[in-house]
PDB file of C-alpha atoms in Angstrom:
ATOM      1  CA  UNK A 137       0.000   0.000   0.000  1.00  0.00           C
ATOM      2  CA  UNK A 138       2.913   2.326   0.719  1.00  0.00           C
ATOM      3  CA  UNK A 139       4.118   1.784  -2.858  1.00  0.00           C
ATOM      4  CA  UNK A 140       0.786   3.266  -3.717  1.00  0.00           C
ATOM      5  CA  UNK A 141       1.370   6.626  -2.683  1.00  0.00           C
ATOM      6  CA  UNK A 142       4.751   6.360  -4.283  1.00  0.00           C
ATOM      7  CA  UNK A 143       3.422   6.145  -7.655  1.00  0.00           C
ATOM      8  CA  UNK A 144       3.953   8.741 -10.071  1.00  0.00           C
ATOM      9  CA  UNK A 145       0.488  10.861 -11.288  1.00  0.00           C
ATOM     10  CA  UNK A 146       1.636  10.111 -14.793  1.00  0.00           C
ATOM     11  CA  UNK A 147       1.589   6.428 -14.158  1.00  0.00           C
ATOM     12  CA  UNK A 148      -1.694   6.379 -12.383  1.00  0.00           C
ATOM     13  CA  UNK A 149      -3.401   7.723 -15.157  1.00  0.00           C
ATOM     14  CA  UNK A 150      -1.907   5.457 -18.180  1.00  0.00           C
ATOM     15  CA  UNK A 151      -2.952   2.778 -15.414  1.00  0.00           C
ATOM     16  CA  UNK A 152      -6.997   4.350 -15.728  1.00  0.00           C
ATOM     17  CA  UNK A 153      -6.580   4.469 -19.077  1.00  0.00           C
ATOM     18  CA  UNK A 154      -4.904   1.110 -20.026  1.00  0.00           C
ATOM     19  CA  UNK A 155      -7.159  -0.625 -17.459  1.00  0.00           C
ATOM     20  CA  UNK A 156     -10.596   0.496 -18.966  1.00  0.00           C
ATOM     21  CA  UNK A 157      -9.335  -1.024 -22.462  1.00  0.00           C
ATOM     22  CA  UNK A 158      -8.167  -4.252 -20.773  1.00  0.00           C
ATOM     23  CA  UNK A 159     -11.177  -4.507 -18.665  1.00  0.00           C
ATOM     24  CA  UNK A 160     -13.703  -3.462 -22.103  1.00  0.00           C
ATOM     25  CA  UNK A 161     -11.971  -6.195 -23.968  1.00  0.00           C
ATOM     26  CA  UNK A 162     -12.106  -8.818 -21.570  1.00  0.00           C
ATOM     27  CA  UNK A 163     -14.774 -11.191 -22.755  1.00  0.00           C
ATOM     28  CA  UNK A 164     -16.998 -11.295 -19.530  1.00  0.00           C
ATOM     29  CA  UNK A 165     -17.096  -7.501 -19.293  1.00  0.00           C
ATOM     30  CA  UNK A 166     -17.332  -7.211 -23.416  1.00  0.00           C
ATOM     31  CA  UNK A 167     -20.565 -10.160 -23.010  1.00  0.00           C
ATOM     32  CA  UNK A 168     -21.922  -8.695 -19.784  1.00  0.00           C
ATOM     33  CA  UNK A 169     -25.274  -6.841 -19.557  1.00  0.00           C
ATOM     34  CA  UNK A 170     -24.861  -5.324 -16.197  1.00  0.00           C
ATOM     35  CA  UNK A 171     -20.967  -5.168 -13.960  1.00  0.00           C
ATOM     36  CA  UNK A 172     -20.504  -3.975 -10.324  1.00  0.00           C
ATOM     37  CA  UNK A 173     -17.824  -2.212  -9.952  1.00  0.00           C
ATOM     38  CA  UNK A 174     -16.564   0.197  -7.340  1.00  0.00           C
ATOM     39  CA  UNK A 175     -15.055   4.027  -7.119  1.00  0.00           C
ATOM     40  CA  UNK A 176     -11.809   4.388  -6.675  1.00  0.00           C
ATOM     41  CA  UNK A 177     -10.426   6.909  -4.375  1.00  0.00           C
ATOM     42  CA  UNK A 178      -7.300   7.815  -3.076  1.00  0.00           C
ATOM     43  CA  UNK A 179      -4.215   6.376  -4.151  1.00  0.00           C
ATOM     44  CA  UNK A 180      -6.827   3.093  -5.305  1.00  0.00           C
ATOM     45  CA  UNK A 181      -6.026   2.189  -9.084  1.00  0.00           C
ATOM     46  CA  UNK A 182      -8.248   4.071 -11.169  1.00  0.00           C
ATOM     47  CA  UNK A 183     -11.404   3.365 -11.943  1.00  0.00           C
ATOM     48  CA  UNK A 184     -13.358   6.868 -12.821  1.00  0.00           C
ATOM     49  CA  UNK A 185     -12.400   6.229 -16.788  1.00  0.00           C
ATOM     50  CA  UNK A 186     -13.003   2.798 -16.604  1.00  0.00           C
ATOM     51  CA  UNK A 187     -16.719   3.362 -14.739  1.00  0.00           C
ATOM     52  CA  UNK A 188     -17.198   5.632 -17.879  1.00  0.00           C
ATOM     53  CA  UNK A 189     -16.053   3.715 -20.860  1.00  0.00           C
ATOM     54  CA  UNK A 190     -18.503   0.700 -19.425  1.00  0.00           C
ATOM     55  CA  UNK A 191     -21.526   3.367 -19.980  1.00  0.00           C
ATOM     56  CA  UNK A 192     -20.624   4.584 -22.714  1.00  0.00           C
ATOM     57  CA  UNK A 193     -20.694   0.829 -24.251  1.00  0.00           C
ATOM     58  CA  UNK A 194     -23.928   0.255 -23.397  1.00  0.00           C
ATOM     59  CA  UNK A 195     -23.548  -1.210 -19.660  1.00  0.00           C
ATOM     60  CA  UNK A 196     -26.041  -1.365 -16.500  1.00  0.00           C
ATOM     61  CA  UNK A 197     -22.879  -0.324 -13.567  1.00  0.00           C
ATOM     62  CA  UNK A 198     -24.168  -1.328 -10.378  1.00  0.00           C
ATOM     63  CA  UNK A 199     -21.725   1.341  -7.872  1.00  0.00           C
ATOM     64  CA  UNK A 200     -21.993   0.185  -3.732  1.00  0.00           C
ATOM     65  CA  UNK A 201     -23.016   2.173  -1.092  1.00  0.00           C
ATOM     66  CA  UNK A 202     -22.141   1.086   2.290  1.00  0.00           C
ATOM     67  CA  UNK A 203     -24.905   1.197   4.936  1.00  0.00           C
ATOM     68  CA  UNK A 204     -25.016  -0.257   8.116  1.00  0.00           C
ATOM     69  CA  UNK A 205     -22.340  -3.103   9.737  1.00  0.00           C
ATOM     70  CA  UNK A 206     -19.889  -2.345   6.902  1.00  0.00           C
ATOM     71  CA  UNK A 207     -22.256  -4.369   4.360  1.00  0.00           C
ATOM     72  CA  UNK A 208     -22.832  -3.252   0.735  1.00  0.00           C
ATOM     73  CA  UNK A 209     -26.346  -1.489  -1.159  1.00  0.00           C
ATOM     74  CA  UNK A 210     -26.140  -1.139  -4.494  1.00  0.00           C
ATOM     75  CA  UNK A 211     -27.601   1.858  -7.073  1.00  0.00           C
ATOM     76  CA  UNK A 212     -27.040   2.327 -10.911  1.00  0.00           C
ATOM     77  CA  UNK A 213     -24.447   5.032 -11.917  1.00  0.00           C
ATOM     78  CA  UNK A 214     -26.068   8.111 -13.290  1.00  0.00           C
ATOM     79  CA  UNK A 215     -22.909   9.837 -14.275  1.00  0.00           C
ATOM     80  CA  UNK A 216     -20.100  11.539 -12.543  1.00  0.00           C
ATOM     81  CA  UNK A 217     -22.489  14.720 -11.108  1.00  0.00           C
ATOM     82  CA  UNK A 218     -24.897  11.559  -9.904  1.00  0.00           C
ATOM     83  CA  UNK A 219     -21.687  10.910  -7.285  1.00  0.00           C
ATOM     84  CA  UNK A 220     -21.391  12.309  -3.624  1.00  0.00           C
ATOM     85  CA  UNK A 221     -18.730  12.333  -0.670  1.00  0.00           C
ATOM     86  CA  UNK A 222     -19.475   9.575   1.586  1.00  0.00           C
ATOM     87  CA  UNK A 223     -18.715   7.433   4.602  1.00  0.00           C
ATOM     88  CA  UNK A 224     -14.868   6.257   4.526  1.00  0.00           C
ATOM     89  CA  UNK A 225     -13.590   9.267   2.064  1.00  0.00           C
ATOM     90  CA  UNK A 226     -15.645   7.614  -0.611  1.00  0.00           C
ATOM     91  CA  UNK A 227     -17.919   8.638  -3.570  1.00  0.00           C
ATOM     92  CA  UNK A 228     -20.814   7.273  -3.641  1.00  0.00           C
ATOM     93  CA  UNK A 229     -24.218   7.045  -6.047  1.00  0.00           C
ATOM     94  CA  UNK A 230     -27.118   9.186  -4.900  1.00  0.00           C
ATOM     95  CA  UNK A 231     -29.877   7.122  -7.086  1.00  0.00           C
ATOM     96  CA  UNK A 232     -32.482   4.636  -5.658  1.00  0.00           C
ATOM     97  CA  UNK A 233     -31.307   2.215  -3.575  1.00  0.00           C
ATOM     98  CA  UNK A 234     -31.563  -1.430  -5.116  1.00  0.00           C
ATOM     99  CA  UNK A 235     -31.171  -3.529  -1.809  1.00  0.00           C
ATOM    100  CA  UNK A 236     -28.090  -5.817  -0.650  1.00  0.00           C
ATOM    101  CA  UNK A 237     -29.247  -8.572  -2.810  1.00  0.00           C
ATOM    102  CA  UNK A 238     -28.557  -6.542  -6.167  1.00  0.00           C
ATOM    103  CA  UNK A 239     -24.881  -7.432  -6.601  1.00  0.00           C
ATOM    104  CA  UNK A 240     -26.817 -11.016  -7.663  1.00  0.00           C
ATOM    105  CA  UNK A 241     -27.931  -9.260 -11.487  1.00  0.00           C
ATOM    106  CA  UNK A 242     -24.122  -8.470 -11.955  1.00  0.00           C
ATOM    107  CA  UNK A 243     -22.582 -10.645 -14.882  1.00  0.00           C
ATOM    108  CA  UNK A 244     -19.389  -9.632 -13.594  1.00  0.00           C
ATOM    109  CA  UNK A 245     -17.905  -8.135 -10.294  1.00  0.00           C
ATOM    110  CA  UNK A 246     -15.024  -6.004 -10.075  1.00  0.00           C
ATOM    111  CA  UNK A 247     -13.686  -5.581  -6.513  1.00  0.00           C
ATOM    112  CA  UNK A 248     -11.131  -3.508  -4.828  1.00  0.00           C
ATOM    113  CA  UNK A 249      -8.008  -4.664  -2.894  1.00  0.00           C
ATOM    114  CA  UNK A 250      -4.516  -3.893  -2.018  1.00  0.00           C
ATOM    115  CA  UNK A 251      -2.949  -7.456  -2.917  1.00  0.00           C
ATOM    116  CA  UNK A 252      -3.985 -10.797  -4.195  1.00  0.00           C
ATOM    117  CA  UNK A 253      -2.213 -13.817  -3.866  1.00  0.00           C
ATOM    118  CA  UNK A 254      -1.948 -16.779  -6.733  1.00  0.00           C
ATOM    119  CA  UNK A 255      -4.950 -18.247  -4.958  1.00  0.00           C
ATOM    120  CA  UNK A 256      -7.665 -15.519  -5.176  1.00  0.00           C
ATOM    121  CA  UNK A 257      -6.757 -14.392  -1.114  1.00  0.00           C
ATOM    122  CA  UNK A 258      -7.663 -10.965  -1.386  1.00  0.00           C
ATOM    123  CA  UNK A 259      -6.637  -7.862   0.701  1.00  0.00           C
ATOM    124  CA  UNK A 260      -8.784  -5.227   1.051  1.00  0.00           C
ATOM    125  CA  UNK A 261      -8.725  -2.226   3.440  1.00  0.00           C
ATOM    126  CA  UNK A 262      -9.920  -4.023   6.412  1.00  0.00           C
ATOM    127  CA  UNK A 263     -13.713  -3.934   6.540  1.00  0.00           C
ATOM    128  CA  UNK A 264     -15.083  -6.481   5.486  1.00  0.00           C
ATOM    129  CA  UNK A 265     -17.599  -5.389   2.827  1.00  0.00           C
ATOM    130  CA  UNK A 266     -17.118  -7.216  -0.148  1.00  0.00           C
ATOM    131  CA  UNK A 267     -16.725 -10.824   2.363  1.00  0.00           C
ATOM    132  CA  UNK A 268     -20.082  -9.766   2.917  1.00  0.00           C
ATOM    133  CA  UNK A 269     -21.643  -8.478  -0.545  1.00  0.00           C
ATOM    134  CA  UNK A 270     -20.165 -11.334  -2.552  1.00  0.00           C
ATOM    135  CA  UNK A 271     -21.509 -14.254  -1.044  1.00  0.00           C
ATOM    136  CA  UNK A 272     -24.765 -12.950  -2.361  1.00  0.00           C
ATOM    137  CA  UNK A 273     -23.658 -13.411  -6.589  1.00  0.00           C
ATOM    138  CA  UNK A 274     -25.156 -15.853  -8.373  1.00  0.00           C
ATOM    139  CA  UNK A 275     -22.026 -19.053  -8.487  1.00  0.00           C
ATOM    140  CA  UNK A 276     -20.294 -18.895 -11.705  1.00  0.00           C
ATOM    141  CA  UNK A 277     -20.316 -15.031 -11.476  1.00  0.00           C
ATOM    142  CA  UNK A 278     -16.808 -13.913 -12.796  1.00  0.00           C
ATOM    143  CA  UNK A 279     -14.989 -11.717  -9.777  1.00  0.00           C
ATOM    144  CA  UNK A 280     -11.674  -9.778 -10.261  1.00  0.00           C
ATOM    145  CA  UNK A 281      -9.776  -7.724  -8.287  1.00  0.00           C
ATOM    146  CA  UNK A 282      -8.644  -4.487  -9.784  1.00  0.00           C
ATOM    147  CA  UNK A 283      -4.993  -4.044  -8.827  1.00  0.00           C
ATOM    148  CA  UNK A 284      -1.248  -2.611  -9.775  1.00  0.00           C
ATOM    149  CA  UNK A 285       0.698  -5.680 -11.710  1.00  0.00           C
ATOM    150  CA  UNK A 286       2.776  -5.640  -8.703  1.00  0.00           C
ATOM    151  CA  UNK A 287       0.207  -6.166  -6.404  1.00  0.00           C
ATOM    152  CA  UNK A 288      -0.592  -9.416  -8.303  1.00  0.00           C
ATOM    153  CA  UNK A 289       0.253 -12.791  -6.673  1.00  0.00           C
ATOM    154  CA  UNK A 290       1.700 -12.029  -3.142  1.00  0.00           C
ATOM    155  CA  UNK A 291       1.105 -13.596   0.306  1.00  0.00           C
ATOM    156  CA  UNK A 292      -1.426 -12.001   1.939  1.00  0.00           C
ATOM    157  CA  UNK A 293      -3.137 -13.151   5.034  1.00  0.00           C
ATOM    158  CA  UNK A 294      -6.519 -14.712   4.935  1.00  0.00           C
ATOM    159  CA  UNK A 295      -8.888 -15.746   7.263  1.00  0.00           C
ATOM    160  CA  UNK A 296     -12.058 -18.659   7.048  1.00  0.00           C
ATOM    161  CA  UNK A 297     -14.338 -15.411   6.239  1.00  0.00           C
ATOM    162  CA  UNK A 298     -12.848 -14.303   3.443  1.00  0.00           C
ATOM    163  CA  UNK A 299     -14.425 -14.719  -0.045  1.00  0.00           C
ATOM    164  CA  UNK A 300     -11.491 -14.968  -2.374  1.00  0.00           C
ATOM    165  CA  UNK A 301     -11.582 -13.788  -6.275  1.00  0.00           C
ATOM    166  CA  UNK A 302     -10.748 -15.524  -9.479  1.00  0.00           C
ATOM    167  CA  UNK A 303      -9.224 -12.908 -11.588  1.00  0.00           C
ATOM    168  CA  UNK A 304      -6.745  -9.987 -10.890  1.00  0.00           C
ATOM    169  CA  UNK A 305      -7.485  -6.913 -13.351  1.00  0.00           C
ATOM    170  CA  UNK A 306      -4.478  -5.047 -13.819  1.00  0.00           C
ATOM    171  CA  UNK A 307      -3.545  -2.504 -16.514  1.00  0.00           C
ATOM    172  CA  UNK A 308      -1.411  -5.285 -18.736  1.00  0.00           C
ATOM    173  CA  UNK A 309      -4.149  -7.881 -18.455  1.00  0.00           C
ATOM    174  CA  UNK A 310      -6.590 -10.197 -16.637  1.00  0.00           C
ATOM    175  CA  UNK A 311      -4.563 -13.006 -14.276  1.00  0.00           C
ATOM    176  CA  UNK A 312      -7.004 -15.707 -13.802  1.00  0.00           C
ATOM    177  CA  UNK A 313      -5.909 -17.315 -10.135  1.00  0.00           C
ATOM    178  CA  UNK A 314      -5.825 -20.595  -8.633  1.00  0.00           C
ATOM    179  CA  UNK A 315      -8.164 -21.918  -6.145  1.00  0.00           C
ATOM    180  CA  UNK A 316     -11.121 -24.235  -5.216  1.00  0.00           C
ATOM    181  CA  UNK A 317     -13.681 -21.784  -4.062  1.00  0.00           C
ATOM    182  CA  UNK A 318     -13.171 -18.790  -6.370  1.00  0.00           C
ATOM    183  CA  UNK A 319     -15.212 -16.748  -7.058  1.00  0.00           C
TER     184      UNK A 319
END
């Protein structure tokens, strides 16, 4: 995470940039209907460009809002002026509320995290949210991690809780991971 802040602007944003055409040409993003996905803030990998290029080609984007005991609502992303300043320093939707149970019409899920080992253990920031959002996707549902390559396939600690992911997203390309309960 400290390498994070260490990153040049200029290589953040070819990171937004690369990752929204990665992401767009991935085939269960390019075949998907409707995709959760989160915004980033901070020194997060980018995801404001990548939000708007899956709009722009024609995609429901399901955006979380956390709500009581750290657990995920969802609404539908209305544009960049549809965003607000919210719990945790994040942005997020001011729409209708969907319920919990809406991450379930997503034909793909794109989570955050700080690390991900070969085995889908992901790190987030400590909260707990997506442990308790993604249990609630239809199996089968496709769930990657949006991360710096160097991020990608590193020992991280996990506990019996955690959901773990099958794909890291990164800026040079999708890293499908290894494990028996992936989701």
């Amino acid at each position: 995470m400290a390498g994070r802040k260490r990153r040049p602007l200029d290589a953040a944003a070819r990171f937004s940039s690369a990752v929204a055409e990665v992401a767009l040409a991935w085939a269960p993003v390019r075949d998907a209907a409707t995709v959760a996905v989160y915004v980033s803030v901070g020194s997060e990998p980018g995801t404001g460009l990548l939000i708007d290029a899956l709009a722009a080609a024609g995609k429901r984007v399901l955006l979380p809002v956390v709500v009581a005991g750290l657990d995920l609502d969802w609404a539908v992303y209305a544009g960049r002026s549809g965003l607000a300043p919210a719990v945790r320093g994040l942005l997020e939707p001011t729409g209708p509320r969907l319920g919990r149970d809406a991450i379930a019409q997503a034909d793909v899920v794109l989570v955050p995290g700080t690390a991900v080992s070969s085995t889908g253990a992901r790190l987030g920031q400590g909260g707990g949210c997506y442990d308790r959002a993604l249990p609630r996707i239809t199996s089968g549902t496709p769930v990657a991690v949006v991360l710096y390559d160097d991020e990608v396939g590193l020992d991280v600690p996990s506990d019996p809780h955690d959901v773990r992911v099958g794909f890291a997203l990164t800026s040079s390309g999708v890293v499908a991971l290894k494990s028996p309960d992936i989701r």
